[in-house]
CSV table of C-alpha atoms in Angstrom, one decimal:
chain,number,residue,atom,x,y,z
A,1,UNK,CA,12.3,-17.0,7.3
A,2,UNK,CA,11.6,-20.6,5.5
A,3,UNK,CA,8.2,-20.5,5.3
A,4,UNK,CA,6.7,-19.9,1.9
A,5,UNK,CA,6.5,-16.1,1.6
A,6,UNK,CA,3.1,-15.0,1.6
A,7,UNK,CA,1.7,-12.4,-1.1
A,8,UNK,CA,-0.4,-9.3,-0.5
A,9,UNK,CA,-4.2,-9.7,-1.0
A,10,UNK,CA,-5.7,-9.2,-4.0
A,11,UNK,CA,-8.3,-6.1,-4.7
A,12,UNK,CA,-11.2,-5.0,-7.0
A,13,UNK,CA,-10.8,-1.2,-8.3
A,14,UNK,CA,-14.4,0.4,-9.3
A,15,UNK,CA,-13.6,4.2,-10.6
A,16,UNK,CA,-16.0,6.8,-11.1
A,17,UNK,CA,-14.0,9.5,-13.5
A,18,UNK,CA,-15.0,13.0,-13.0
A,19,UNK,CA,-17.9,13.6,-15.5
A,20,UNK,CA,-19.2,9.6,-14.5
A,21,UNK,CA,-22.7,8.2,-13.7
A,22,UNK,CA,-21.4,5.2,-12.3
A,23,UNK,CA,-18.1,3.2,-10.4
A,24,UNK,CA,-17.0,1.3,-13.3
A,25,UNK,CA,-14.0,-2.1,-12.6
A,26,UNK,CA,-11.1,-0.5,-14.0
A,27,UNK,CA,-8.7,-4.0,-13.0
A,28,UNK,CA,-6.9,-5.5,-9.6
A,29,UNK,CA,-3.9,-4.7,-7.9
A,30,UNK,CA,-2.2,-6.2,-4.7
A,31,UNK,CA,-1.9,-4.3,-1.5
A,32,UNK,CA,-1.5,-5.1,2.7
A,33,UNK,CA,-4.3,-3.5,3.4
A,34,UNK,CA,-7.5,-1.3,2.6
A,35,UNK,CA,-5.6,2.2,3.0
A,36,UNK,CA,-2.5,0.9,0.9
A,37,UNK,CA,-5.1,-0.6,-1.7
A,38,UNK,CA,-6.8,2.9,-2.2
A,39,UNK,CA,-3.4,4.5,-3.0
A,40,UNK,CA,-2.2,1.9,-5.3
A,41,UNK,CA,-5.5,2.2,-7.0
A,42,UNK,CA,-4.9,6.2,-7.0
A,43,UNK,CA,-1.3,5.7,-8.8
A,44,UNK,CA,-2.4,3.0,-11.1
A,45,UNK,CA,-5.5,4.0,-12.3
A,46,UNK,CA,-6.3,7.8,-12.1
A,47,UNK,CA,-2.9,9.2,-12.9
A,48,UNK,CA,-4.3,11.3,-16.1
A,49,UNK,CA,-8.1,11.6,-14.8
A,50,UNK,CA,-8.3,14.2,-11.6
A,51,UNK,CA,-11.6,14.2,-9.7
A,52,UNK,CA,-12.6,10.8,-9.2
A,53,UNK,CA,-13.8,8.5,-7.0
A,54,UNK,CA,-12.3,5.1,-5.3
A,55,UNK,CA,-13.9,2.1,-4.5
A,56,UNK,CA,-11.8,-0.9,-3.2
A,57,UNK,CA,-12.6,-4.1,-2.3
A,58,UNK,CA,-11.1,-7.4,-1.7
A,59,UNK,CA,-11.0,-9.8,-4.1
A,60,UNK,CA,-12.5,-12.5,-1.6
A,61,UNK,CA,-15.6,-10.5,-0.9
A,62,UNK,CA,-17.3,-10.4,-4.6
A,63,UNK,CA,-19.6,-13.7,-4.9
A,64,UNK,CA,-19.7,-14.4,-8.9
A,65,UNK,CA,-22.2,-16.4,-10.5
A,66,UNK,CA,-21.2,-19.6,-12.1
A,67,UNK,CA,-20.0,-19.6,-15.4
A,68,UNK,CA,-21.3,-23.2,-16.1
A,69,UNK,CA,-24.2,-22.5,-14.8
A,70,UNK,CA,-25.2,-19.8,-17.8
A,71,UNK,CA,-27.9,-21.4,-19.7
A,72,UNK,CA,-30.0,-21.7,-17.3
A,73,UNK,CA,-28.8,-18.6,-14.8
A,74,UNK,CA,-28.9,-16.1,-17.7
A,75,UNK,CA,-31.7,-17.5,-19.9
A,76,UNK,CA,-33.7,-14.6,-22.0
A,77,UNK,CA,-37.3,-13.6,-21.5
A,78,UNK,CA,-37.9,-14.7,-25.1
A,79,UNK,CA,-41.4,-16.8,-25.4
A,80,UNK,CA,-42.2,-15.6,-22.2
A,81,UNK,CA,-44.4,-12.8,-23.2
A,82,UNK,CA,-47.1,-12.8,-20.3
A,83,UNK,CA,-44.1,-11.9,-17.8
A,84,UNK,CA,-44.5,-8.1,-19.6
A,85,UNK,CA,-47.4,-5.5,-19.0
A,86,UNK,CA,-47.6,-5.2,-22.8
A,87,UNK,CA,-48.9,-8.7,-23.7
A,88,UNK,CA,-52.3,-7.6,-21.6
A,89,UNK,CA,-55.1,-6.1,-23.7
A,90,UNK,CA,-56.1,-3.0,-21.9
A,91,UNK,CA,-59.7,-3.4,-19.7
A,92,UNK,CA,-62.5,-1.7,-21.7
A,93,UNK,CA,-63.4,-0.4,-18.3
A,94,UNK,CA,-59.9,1.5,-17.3
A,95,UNK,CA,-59.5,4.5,-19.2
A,96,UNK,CA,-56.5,6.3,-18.0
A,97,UNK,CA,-53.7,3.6,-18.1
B,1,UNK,CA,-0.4,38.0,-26.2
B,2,UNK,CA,-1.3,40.6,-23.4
B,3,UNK,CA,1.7,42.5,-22.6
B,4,UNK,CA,1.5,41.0,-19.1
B,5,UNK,CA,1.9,37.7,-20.4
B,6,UNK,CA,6.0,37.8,-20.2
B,7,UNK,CA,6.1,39.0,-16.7
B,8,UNK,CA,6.1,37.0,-14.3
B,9,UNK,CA,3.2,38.3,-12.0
B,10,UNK,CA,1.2,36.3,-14.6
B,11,UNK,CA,2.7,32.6,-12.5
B,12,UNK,CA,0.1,32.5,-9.2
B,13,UNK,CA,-0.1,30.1,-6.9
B,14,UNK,CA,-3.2,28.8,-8.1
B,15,UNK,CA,-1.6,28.2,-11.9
B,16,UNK,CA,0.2,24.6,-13.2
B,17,UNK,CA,3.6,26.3,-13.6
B,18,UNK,CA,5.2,24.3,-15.9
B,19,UNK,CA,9.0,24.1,-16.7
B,20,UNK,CA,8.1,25.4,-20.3
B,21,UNK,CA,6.3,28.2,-19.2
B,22,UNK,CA,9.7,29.3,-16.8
B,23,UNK,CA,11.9,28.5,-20.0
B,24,UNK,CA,9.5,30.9,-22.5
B,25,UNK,CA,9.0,33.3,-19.1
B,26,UNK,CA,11.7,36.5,-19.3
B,27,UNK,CA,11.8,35.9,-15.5
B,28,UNK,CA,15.5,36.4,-14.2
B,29,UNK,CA,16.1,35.7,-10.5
B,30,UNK,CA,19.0,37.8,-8.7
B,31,UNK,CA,21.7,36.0,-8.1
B,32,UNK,CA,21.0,34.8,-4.6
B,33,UNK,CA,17.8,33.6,-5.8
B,34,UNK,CA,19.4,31.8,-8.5
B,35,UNK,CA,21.7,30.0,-6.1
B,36,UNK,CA,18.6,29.4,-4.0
B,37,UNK,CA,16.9,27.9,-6.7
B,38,UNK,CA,19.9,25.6,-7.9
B,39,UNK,CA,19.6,24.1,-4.4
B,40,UNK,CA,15.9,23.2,-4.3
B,41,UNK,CA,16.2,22.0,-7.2
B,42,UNK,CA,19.4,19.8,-6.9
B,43,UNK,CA,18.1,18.0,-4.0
B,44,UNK,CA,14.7,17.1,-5.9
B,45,UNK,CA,17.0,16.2,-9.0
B,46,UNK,CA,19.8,14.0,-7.0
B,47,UNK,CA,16.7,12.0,-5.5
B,48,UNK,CA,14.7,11.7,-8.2
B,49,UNK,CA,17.8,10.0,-9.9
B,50,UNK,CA,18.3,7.6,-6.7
B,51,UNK,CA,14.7,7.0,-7.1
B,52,UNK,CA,14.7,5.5,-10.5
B,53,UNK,CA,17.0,3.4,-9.5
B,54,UNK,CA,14.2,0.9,-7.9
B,55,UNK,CA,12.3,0.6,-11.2
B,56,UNK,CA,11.5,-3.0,-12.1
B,57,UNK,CA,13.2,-3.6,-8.3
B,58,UNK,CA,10.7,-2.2,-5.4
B,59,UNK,CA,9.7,-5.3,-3.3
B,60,UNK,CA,5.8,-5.0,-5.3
B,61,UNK,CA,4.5,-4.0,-8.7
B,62,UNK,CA,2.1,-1.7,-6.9
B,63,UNK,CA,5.1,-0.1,-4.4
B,64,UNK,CA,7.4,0.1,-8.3
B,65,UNK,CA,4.1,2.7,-9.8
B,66,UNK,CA,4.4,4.5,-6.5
B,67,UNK,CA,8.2,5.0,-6.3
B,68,UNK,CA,8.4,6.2,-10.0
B,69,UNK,CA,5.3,8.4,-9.7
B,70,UNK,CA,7.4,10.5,-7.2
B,71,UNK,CA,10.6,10.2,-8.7
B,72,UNK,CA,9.0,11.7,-12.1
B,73,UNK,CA,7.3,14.2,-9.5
B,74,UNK,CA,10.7,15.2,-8.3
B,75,UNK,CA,12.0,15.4,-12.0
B,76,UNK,CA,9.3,18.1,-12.4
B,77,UNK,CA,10.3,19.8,-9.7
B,78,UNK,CA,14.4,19.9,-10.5
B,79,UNK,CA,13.5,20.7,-14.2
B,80,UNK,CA,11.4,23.9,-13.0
B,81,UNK,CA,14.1,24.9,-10.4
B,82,UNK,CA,16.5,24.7,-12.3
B,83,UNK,CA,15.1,26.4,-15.8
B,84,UNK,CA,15.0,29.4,-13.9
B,85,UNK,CA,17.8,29.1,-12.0
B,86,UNK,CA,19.7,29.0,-15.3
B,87,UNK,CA,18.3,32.0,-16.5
B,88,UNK,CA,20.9,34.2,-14.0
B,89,UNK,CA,23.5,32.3,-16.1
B,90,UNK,CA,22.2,31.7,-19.5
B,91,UNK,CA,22.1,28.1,-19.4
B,92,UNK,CA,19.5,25.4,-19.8
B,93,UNK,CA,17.9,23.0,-17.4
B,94,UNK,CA,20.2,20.5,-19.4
B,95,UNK,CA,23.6,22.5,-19.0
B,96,UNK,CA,22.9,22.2,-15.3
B,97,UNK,CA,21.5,18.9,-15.0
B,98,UNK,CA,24.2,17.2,-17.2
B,99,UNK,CA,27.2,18.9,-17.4
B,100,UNK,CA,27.6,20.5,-13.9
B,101,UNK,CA,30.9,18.6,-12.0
B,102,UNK,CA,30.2,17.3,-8.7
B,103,UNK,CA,31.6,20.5,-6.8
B,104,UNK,CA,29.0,22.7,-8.7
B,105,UNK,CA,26.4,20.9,-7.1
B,106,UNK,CA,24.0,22.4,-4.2
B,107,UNK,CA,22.4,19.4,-2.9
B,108,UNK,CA,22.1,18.7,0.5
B,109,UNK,CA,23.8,15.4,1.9
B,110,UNK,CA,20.4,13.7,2.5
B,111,UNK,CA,19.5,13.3,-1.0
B,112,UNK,CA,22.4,11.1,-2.2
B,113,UNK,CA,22.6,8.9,0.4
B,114,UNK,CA,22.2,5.2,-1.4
B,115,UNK,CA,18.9,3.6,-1.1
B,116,UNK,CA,20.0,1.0,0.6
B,117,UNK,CA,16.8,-1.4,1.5
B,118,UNK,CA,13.3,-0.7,1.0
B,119,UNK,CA,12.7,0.6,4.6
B,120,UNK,CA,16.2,3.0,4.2
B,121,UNK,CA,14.9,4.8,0.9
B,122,UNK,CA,11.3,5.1,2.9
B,123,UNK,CA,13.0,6.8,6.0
B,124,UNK,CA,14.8,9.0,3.3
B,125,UNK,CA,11.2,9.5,1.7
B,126,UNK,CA,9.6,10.0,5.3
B,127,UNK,CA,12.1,13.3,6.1
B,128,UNK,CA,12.2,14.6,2.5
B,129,UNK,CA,8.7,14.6,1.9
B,130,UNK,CA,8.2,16.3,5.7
B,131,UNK,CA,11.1,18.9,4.5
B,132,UNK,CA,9.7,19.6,1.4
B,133,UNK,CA,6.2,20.5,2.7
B,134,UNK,CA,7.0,22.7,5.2
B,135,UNK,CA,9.7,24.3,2.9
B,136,UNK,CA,6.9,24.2,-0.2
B,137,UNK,CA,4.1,25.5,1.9
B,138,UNK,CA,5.7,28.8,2.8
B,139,UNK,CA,7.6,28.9,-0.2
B,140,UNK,CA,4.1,29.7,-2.3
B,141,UNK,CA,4.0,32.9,-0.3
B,142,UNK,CA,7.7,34.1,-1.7
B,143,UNK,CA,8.3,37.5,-3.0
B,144,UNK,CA,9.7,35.7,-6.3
B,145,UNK,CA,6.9,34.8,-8.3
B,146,UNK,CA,7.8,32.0,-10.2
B,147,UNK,CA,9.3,30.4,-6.8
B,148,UNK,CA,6.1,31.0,-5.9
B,149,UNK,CA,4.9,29.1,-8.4
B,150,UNK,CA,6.8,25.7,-8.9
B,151,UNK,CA,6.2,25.8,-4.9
B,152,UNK,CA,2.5,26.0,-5.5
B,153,UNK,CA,2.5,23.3,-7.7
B,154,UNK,CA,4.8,21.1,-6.1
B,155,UNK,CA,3.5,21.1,-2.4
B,156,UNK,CA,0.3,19.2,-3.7
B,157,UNK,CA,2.4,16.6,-4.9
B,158,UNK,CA,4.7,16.8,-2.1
B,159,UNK,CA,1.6,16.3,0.3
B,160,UNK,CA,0.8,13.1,-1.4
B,161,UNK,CA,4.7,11.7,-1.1
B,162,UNK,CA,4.2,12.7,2.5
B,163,UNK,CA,1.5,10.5,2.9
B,164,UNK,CA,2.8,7.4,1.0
B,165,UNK,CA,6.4,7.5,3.1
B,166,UNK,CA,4.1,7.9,6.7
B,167,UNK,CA,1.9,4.7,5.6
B,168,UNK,CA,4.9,3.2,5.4
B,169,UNK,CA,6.9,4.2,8.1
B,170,UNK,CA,3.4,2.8,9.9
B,171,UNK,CA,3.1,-0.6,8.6
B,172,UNK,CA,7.5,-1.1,7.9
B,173,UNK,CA,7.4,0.0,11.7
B,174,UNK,CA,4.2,-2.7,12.9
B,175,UNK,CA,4.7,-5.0,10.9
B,176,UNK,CA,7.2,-8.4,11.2
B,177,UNK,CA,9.9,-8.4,13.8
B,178,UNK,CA,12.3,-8.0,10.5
B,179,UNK,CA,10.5,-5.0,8.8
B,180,UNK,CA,10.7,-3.4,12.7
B,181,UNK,CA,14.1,-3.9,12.6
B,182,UNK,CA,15.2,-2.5,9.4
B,183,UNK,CA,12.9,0.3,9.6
B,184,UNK,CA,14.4,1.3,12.7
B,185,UNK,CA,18.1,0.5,11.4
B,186,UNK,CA,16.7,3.0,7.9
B,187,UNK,CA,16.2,5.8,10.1
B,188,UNK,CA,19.1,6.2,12.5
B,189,UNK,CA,21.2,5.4,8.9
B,190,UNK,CA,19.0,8.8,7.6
B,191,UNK,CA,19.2,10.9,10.9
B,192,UNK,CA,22.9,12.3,10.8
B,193,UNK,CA,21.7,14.3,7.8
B,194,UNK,CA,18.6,16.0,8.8
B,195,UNK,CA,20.4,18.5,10.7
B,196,UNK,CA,21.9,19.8,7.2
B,197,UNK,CA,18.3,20.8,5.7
B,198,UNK,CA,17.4,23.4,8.5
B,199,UNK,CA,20.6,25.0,8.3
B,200,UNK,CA,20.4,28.7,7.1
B,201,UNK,CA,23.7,30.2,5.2
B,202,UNK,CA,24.4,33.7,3.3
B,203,UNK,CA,22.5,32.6,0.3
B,204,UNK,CA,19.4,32.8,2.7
B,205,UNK,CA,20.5,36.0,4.3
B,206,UNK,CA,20.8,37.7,0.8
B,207,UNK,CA,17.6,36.7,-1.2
B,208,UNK,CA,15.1,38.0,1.7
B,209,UNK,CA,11.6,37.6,1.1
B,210,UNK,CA,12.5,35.1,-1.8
B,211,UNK,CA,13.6,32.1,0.3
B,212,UNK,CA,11.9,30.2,3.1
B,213,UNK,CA,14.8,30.5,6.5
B,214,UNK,CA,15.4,26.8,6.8
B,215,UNK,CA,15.9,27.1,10.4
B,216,UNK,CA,12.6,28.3,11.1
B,217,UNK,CA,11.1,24.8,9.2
B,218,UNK,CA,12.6,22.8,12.2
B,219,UNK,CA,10.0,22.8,14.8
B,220,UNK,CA,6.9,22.2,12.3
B,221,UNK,CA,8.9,19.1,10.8
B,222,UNK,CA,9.8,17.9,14.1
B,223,UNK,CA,6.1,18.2,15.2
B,224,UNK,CA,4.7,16.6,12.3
B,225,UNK,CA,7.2,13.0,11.9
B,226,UNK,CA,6.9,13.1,15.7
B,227,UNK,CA,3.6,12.4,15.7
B,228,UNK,CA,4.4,9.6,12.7
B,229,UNK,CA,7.0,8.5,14.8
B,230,UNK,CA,5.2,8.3,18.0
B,231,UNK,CA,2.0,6.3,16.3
B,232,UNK,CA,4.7,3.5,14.9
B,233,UNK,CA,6.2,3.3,18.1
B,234,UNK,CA,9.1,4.4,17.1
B,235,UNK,CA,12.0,6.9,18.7
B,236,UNK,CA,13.9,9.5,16.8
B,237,UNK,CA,17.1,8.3,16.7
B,238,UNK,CA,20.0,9.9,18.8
B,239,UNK,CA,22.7,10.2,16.7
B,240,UNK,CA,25.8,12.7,15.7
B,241,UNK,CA,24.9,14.9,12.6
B,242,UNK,CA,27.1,14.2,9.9
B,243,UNK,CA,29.3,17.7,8.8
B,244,UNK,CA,27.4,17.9,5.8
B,245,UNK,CA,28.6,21.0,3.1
B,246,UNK,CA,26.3,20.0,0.0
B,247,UNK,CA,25.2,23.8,0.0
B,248,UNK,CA,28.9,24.4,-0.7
B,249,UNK,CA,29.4,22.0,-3.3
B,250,UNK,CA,31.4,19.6,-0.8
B,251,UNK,CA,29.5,15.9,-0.8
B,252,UNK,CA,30.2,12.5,0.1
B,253,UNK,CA,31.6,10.1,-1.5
B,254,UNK,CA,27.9,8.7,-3.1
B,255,UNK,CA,27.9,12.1,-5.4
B,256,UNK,CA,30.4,11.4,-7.6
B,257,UNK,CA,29.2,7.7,-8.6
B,258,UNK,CA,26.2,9.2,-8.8
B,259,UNK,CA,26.7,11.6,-11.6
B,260,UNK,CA,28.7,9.8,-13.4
B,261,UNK,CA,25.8,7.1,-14.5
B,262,UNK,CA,23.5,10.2,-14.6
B,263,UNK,CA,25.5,12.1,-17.0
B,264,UNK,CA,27.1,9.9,-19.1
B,265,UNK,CA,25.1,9.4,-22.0
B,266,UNK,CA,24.5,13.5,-22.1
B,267,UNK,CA,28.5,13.9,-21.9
B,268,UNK,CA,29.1,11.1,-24.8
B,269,UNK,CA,26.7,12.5,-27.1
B,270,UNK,CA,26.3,16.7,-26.6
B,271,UNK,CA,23.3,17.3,-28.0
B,272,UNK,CA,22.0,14.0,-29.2
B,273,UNK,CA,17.8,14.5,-28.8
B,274,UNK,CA,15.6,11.6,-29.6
């Protein structure tokens, strides 16, 4: 019993309330397992919301993109007009576009 | 208003029964009933007080939620039970909750036993949980309405405390060498007083149709933590059942202490709301 005691993993909670289009992260919690992690998530995030749907997933498994890496990574379209249909005058020849 | 709306026949199983609606209801169980009624709801309201007891101390944040979430579960339950068991007597939910001496209590044995470690409150959780859904599930179908009712609410929730005590009795049961050990030591400290909550008594006899025959919930509970049991690897323990008496208003030593942190602040101050 001296080794260094070893904490549950950490999971993702995605919840899709009743009248919701889409799983949205509600937070984290800490549990052994995949079964134990969608109970927590049932007791700590849709106590007062009935009809909804889990997803869980561990922490470990979501890839993030690199916060330093945001000027670059997430730079707007801006000035780059020709990458959208609309900067194209229409073909005299097409009629129906 | 309708004119139905006082009667009881208006609480189905399909409705959220809630203590309010009992305490407004002009629903008035027999006496038997009553004294049925004071028991289911003792037990759920001598747990859910054990129960509260590991707030801010379960062994995770996540295991705290799930704790207090049936504990305030079980509150529901005692508050309904005992609303209209009070109504045979003309007292509140309060009156019997707080300022009820130990004797007066109807509780079964199993329900004030200390909570000892994390893997003794779970075997306690594991057989009350099993008990209660058996007992809830047929108890829907009583002849009283509004048992009928508080049942039908409460076996959904019951299902789900079912659940959470056989996940654990899995991974307390399969995981280390130590959880193994106390898991196993939990349940043979729980099993002398199983045999209490399948006894039948005159109570039973006497409401009838109203009441669920405890003895006849034996072999569906047996069935159903046997196959728990037998997926964790584990044995039901072979021990001597304790003498038990809770339906009679004789308990062990663990009541009185109890009650006495339960009802003090309601015995200091009569009356005091906030």
């Amino acid at each position: 019993m001296s080794e260094k005691r070893q904490g549950w993993p950490l999971w993702e909670v995605f919840v899709r309330s009743s009248r919701g289009l889409s799983h949205v992260h509600a937070g984290s919690l800490h549990a052994p397992d995949a079964d134990m992690a969608v109970r927590n998530a049932r007791d700590l995030y849709t106590r007062r919301n009935e009809g909804v749907s889990l997803w869980v997933v561990p922490s470990s498994s979501i890839i993030t993109s690199d916060p330093d890496a945001k000027g670059q990574f997430f730079e707007s379209p801006q000035g780059k007009d020709y990458r959208h249909a609309t900067y194209y005058t229409k073909s005299e020849g097409v009629k129906h576009l | 208003m309708s004119e139905s709306s006082a009667s009881a026949t208006r609480i189905t199983p399909g409705n959220a029964l809630r203590p309010e609606d009992i305490a407004a209801s002009e629903a008035t169980p027999t006496p038997d009933v009553a004294e049925y009624a004071l028991w289911l709801g003792d037990d759920s309201l001598i747990l859910a007080q054990r129960l509260g007891w590991w707030i801010s101390r379960a062994p995770e944040l996540e295991e705290d939620v799930a704790l207090a979430n049936i504990g305030l579960d079980l509150i529901g339950h005692a508050r309904s039970f005992l609303t209209y068991a009070g109504h045979a007597s003309g007292r509140t939910e309060d009156d019997l909750a707080y300022f009820r001496r130990e004797p007066e209590f109807r509780s079964a044995h199993l329900f004030e036993q200390p909570n000892g470690d994390f893997a003794r409150t779970i075997a306690r959780q594991f057989v009350v949980s099993h008990y209660q859904w058996e007992l809830y599930s047929r108890l829907m179908h009583s002849s009283d309405a509004t048992l009928a009712g508080i049942a039908a609410k409460a076996v959904k929730e019951v299902d789900y405390h079912r659940d959470h005590g056989a996940q654990w009795i899995l991974r307390l049961a399969l995981g280390t060498d130590e959880s193994r050990r106390r898991m196993e030591a939990g349940l043979k400290l729980t099993w002398p007083y199983v045999g209490e909550l399948f006894t039948d008594s005159a109570p039973i006899d006497a409401a009838g149709d109203a009441a669920v025959r405890p003895s006849a919930l034996r072999t569906p509970f047996d069935e159903a933590i046997g196959a728990v049991l037998a997926e964790a690897g584990l044995e039901v323990p072979q021990v001597p059942q304790a003498v038990g008496g809770g339906r009679a208003g004789r308990h062990s030593e663990h009541l009185g202490y109890l009650l006495a942190e339960m009802q003090v602040l309601a015995r200091e101050h009569p009356g005091a709301s906030w």
